[in-house]
Amino acid sequence: DDFKSGTLQVKRISATNLEFYEMMDECDPFVVLQLNEVTQKTIVLDNVGNNPNWNDLDFKFEVEKSVVLGKEMMVEVWDKNAVTSDTKIGTCHMSIKKTGGRIGEDVELIGELEDVKGKSMGKVGILMQLLKETAALKALTTREGVKPPPKIELPPDFVVGMIEIVEIQAFDLVNKELVGKNVCSCYD
């Protein structure tokens, strides 16, 4: 296919049957993801037990085709401790290759968490989507001083509404006036 680069977006992380060593409390887990030297970390969920979910995530990893085809995402689940150091519950490495065959679609990857001795410490599922970079977006985001366009997500039950435009950027305009300068007018 013609995929060269894009964004891997992580939308949700869920863990099941986590094994943890808290004596007094429930688990206070958080997740660390690493891909291609970029690290993302979830918030800590206090006292949630052994089946936590991190919903509505918007973690983004910029990826080239070679990363999608050949790299793995490292996933670590940790237990936050107030008094002692945080405890790593388990780690797994997930191939993201499956996302390359389903560009623009949600893909859920599931991995087995293991401790340093190889003991199973539960499972982790990650809902992600690979978005192909368009030529227009690449041109916009590589231009110095130009902000990337905002991402607009509407709730599934959205029917009608209003969008307020607060800024418009124009560049590389060509003067087509025969006499004088272009005049740009903005009306309220």
Tab-separated table of N, CA, C and O in Angstrom, residues 93-148:
chain	number	residue	atom	x	y	z
A	93	HIS	N	5.437	-6.775	25.319
A	93	HIS	CA	5.805	-6.103	24.078
A	93	HIS	C	4.785	-6.507	23.018
A	93	HIS	O	4.557	-7.702	22.802
A	94	MET	N	4.171	-5.502	22.396
A	94	MET	CA	3.122	-5.766	21.404
A	94	MET	C	3.568	-5.321	20.018
A	94	MET	O	3.987	-4.186	19.850
A	95	SER	N	3.428	-6.212	19.061
A	95	SER	CA	3.649	-5.838	17.674
A	95	SER	C	2.478	-4.967	17.234
A	95	SER	O	1.323	-5.287	17.496
A	96	ILE	N	2.767	-3.858	16.564
A	96	ILE	CA	1.703	-2.979	16.071
A	96	ILE	C	1.435	-3.205	14.583
A	96	ILE	O	0.680	-2.472	13.961
A	97	LYS	N	2.038	-4.255	14.033
A	97	LYS	CA	1.926	-4.541	12.600
A	97	LYS	C	0.472	-4.697	12.151
A	97	LYS	O	0.105	-4.287	11.058
A	98	LYS	N	-0.370	-5.244	13.020
A	98	LYS	CA	-1.780	-5.478	12.686
A	98	LYS	C	-2.492	-4.165	12.319
A	98	LYS	O	-3.405	-4.159	11.505
A	99	THR	N	-2.067	-3.041	12.897
A	99	THR	CA	-2.709	-1.758	12.595
A	99	THR	C	-2.446	-1.322	11.162
A	99	THR	O	-3.248	-0.620	10.572
A	100	GLY	N	-1.307	-1.734	10.595
A	100	GLY	CA	-0.941	-1.348	9.230
A	100	GLY	C	-1.882	-1.893	8.179
A	100	GLY	O	-2.052	-1.296	7.120
A	101	GLY	N	-2.513	-3.012	8.457
A	101	GLY	CA	-3.461	-3.593	7.519
A	101	GLY	C	-4.876	-3.062	7.691
A	101	GLY	O	-5.768	-3.419	6.934
A	102	ARG	N	-5.077	-2.221	8.706
A	102	ARG	CA	-6.418	-1.700	8.975
A	102	ARG	C	-6.350	-0.195	9.249
A	102	ARG	O	-6.852	0.292	10.270
A	103	ILE	N	-5.726	0.542	8.354
A	103	ILE	CA	-5.550	1.990	8.514
A	103	ILE	C	-6.907	2.668	8.640
A	103	ILE	O	-7.814	2.423	7.861
A	104	GLY	N	-7.014	3.533	9.669
A	104	GLY	CA	-8.249	4.268	9.904
A	104	GLY	C	-9.292	3.502	10.699
A	104	GLY	O	-10.351	4.033	10.998
A	105	GLU	N	-9.003	2.254	11.067
A	105	GLU	CA	-9.950	1.440	11.834
A	105	GLU	C	-9.418	1.224	13.250
A	105	GLU	O	-8.216	1.176	13.468
A	106	ASP	N	-10.337	1.063	14.200
A	106	ASP	CA	-9.944	0.703	15.557
A	106	ASP	C	-9.439	-0.733	15.576
A	106	ASP	O	-10.062	-1.623	14.999
A	107	VAL	N	-8.308	-0.944	16.234
A	107	VAL	CA	-7.719	-2.272	16.367
A	107	VAL	C	-7.407	-2.482	17.846
A	107	VAL	O	-6.811	-1.609	18.479
A	108	GLU	N	-7.822	-3.610	18.398
A	108	GLU	CA	-7.480	-3.906	19.794
A	108	GLU	C	-6.414	-4.990	19.828
A	108	GLU	O	-6.582	-6.061	19.250
A	109	LEU	N	-5.314	-4.667	20.493
A	109	LEU	CA	-4.226	-5.618	20.674
A	109	LEU	C	-4.246	-6.075	22.125
A	109	LEU	O	-4.467	-5.270	23.028
A	110	ILE	N	-4.001	-7.351	22.349
A	110	ILE	CA	-4.004	-7.903	23.704
A	110	ILE	C	-2.667	-8.577	23.956
A	110	ILE	O	-2.156	-9.309	23.099
A	111	GLY	N	-2.103	-8.302	25.128
A	111	GLY	CA	-0.820	-8.884	25.478
A	111	GLY	C	-0.838	-9.456	26.885
A	111	GLY	O	-1.622	-9.041	27.736
A	112	GLU	N	0.046	-10.405	27.107
A	112	GLU	CA	0.199	-11.055	28.409
A	112	GLU	C	1.291	-10.322	29.188
A	112	GLU	O	2.424	-10.210	28.715
A	113	LEU	N	0.938	-9.816	30.361
A	113	LEU	CA	1.916	-9.145	31.223
A	113	LEU	C	2.718	-10.191	31.984
A	113	LEU	O	2.147	-11.153	32.511
A	114	GLU	N	4.027	-9.990	32.032
A	114	GLU	CA	4.887	-10.901	32.786
A	114	GLU	C	5.777	-10.106	33.720
A	114	GLU	O	6.204	-8.991	33.392
A	115	ASP	N	6.078	-10.687	34.886
A	115	ASP	CA	7.033	-10.042	35.782
A	115	ASP	C	8.447	-10.395	35.326
A	115	ASP	O	8.633	-11.056	34.295
A	116	VAL	N	9.451	-9.963	36.083
A	116	VAL	CA	10.842	-10.184	35.667
A	116	VAL	C	11.220	-11.659	35.616
A	116	VAL	O	12.171	-12.037	34.942
A	117	LYS	N	10.460	-12.515	36.320
A	117	LYS	CA	10.746	-13.951	36.320
A	117	LYS	C	9.945	-14.710	35.269
A	117	LYS	O	10.032	-15.921	35.172
A	118	GLY	N	9.112	-13.975	34.489
A	118	GLY	CA	8.326	-14.625	33.455
A	118	GLY	C	6.963	-15.114	33.925
A	118	GLY	O	6.241	-15.762	33.173
A	119	LYS	N	6.585	-14.801	35.169
A	119	LYS	CA	5.279	-15.215	35.700
A	119	LYS	C	4.187	-14.333	35.117
A	119	LYS	O	4.334	-13.119	35.027
A	120	SER	N	3.065	-14.936	34.734
A	120	SER	CA	1.935	-14.179	34.204
A	120	SER	C	1.350	-13.296	35.306
A	120	SER	O	1.050	-13.762	36.402
A	121	MET	N	1.168	-12.000	34.977
A	121	MET	CA	0.657	-11.033	35.948
A	121	MET	C	-0.658	-10.412	35.485
A	121	MET	O	-1.091	-9.398	36.013
A	122	GLY	N	-1.296	-11.010	34.474
A	122	GLY	CA	-2.549	-10.499	33.951
A	122	GLY	C	-2.418	-10.187	32.470
A	122	GLY	O	-1.406	-10.497	31.832
A	123	LYS	N	-3.458	-9.574	31.932
A	123	LYS	CA	-3.456	-9.206	30.514
A	123	LYS	C	-3.726	-7.723	30.378
A	123	LYS	O	-4.340	-7.107	31.241
A	124	VAL	N	-3.289	-7.183	29.239
A	124	VAL	CA	-3.560	-5.782	28.927
A	124	VAL	C	-4.058	-5.693	27.487
A	124	VAL	O	-3.549	-6.380	26.605
A	125	GLY	N	-5.107	-4.902	27.291
A	125	GLY	CA	-5.655	-4.660	25.961
A	125	GLY	C	-5.528	-3.189	25.617
A	125	GLY	O	-5.765	-2.325	26.478
A	126	ILE	N	-5.148	-2.901	24.394
A	126	ILE	CA	-4.981	-1.514	23.958
A	126	ILE	C	-5.775	-1.310	22.673
A	126	ILE	O	-5.569	-2.016	21.687
A	127	LEU	N	-6.698	-0.344	22.718
A	127	LEU	CA	-7.468	0.025	21.535
A	127	LEU	C	-6.729	1.164	20.850
A	127	LEU	O	-6.460	2.207	21.472
A	128	MET	N	-6.369	0.961	19.586
A	128	MET	CA	-5.592	1.974	18.865
A	128	MET	C	-6.060	2.080	17.429
A	128	MET	O	-6.777	1.216	16.923
A	129	GLN	N	-5.610	3.149	16.785
A	129	GLN	CA	-5.963	3.392	15.390
A	129	GLN	C	-4.762	4.029	14.703
A	129	GLN	O	-4.145	4.936	15.248
A	130	LEU	N	-4.436	3.531	13.523
A	130	LEU	CA	-3.365	4.104	12.711
A	130	LEU	C	-3.987	5.032	11.686
A	130	LEU	O	-4.850	4.633	10.913
A	131	LEU	N	-3.568	6.295	11.709
A	131	LEU	CA	-4.080	7.302	10.784
A	131	LEU	C	-2.983	7.682	9.811
A	131	LEU	O	-1.874	8.031	10.221
A	132	LYS	N	-3.299	7.618	8.529
A	132	LYS	CA	-2.327	7.950	7.485
A	132	LYS	C	-2.195	9.463	7.382
A	132	LYS	O	-3.187	10.181	7.413
A	133	GLU	N	-0.976	9.925	7.278
A	133	GLU	CA	-0.735	11.357	7.118
A	133	GLU	C	-1.037	11.750	5.678
A	133	GLU	O	-0.546	11.132	4.746
A	134	THR	N	-1.847	12.774	5.516
A	134	THR	CA	-2.151	13.249	4.169
A	134	THR	C	-1.098	14.261	3.742
A	134	THR	O	-0.445	14.889	4.575
A	135	ALA	N	-0.928	14.444	2.464
A	135	ALA	CA	0.053	15.401	1.947
A	135	ALA	C	-0.275	16.816	2.411
A	135	ALA	O	0.617	17.587	2.766
A	136	ALA	N	-1.557	17.170	2.439
A	136	ALA	CA	-1.948	18.516	2.864
A	136	ALA	C	-1.601	18.753	4.330
A	136	ALA	O	-1.082	19.802	4.696
A	137	LEU	N	-1.877	17.756	5.178
A	137	LEU	CA	-1.561	17.903	6.597
A	137	LEU	C	-0.059	17.981	6.801
A	137	LEU	O	0.422	18.783	7.586
A	138	LYS	N	0.704	17.169	6.079
A	138	LYS	CA	2.157	17.206	6.200
A	138	LYS	C	2.694	18.585	5.812
A	138	LYS	O	3.539	19.150	6.490
A	139	ALA	N	2.182	19.162	4.732
A	139	ALA	CA	2.614	20.492	4.297
A	139	ALA	C	2.294	21.536	5.362
A	139	ALA	O	3.100	22.415	5.642
A	140	LEU	N	1.126	21.429	5.967
A	140	LEU	CA	0.742	22.387	7.007
A	140	LEU	C	1.606	22.266	8.248
A	140	LEU	O	2.063	23.259	8.798
A	141	THR	N	1.805	21.036	8.711
A	141	THR	CA	2.494	20.842	9.986
A	141	THR	C	4.006	20.990	9.878
A	141	THR	O	4.667	21.103	10.896
A	142	THR	N	4.566	20.986	8.686
A	142	THR	CA	6.010	21.160	8.557
A	142	THR	C	6.391	22.607	8.271
A	142	THR	O	7.557	22.948	8.269
A	143	ARG	N	5.431	23.467	8.043
A	143	ARG	CA	5.695	24.882	7.789
A	143	ARG	C	5.999	25.563	9.115
A	143	ARG	O	5.233	25.477	10.052
A	144	GLU	N	7.119	26.246	9.206
A	144	GLU	CA	7.539	26.875	10.456
A	144	GLU	C	6.514	27.906	10.932
A	144	GLU	O	6.030	28.730	10.177
A	145	GLY	N	6.182	27.823	12.218
A	145	GLY	CA	5.267	28.782	12.828
A	145	GLY	C	3.799	28.518	12.582
A	145	GLY	O	2.943	29.258	13.035
A	146	VAL	N	3.475	27.454	11.856
A	146	VAL	CA	2.071	27.162	11.556
A	146	VAL	C	1.593	26.057	12.496
A	146	VAL	O	2.211	25.003	12.603
A	147	LYS	N	0.495	26.320	13.180
A	147	LYS	CA	-0.074	25.338	14.093
A	147	LYS	C	-0.817	24.270	13.292
A	147	LYS	O	-1.455	24.583	12.295
A	148	PRO	N	-0.747	23.014	13.745
A	148	PRO	CA	-1.522	21.983	13.056
A	148	PRO	C	-3.013	22.229	13.266
A	148	PRO	O	-3.408	22.830	14.257
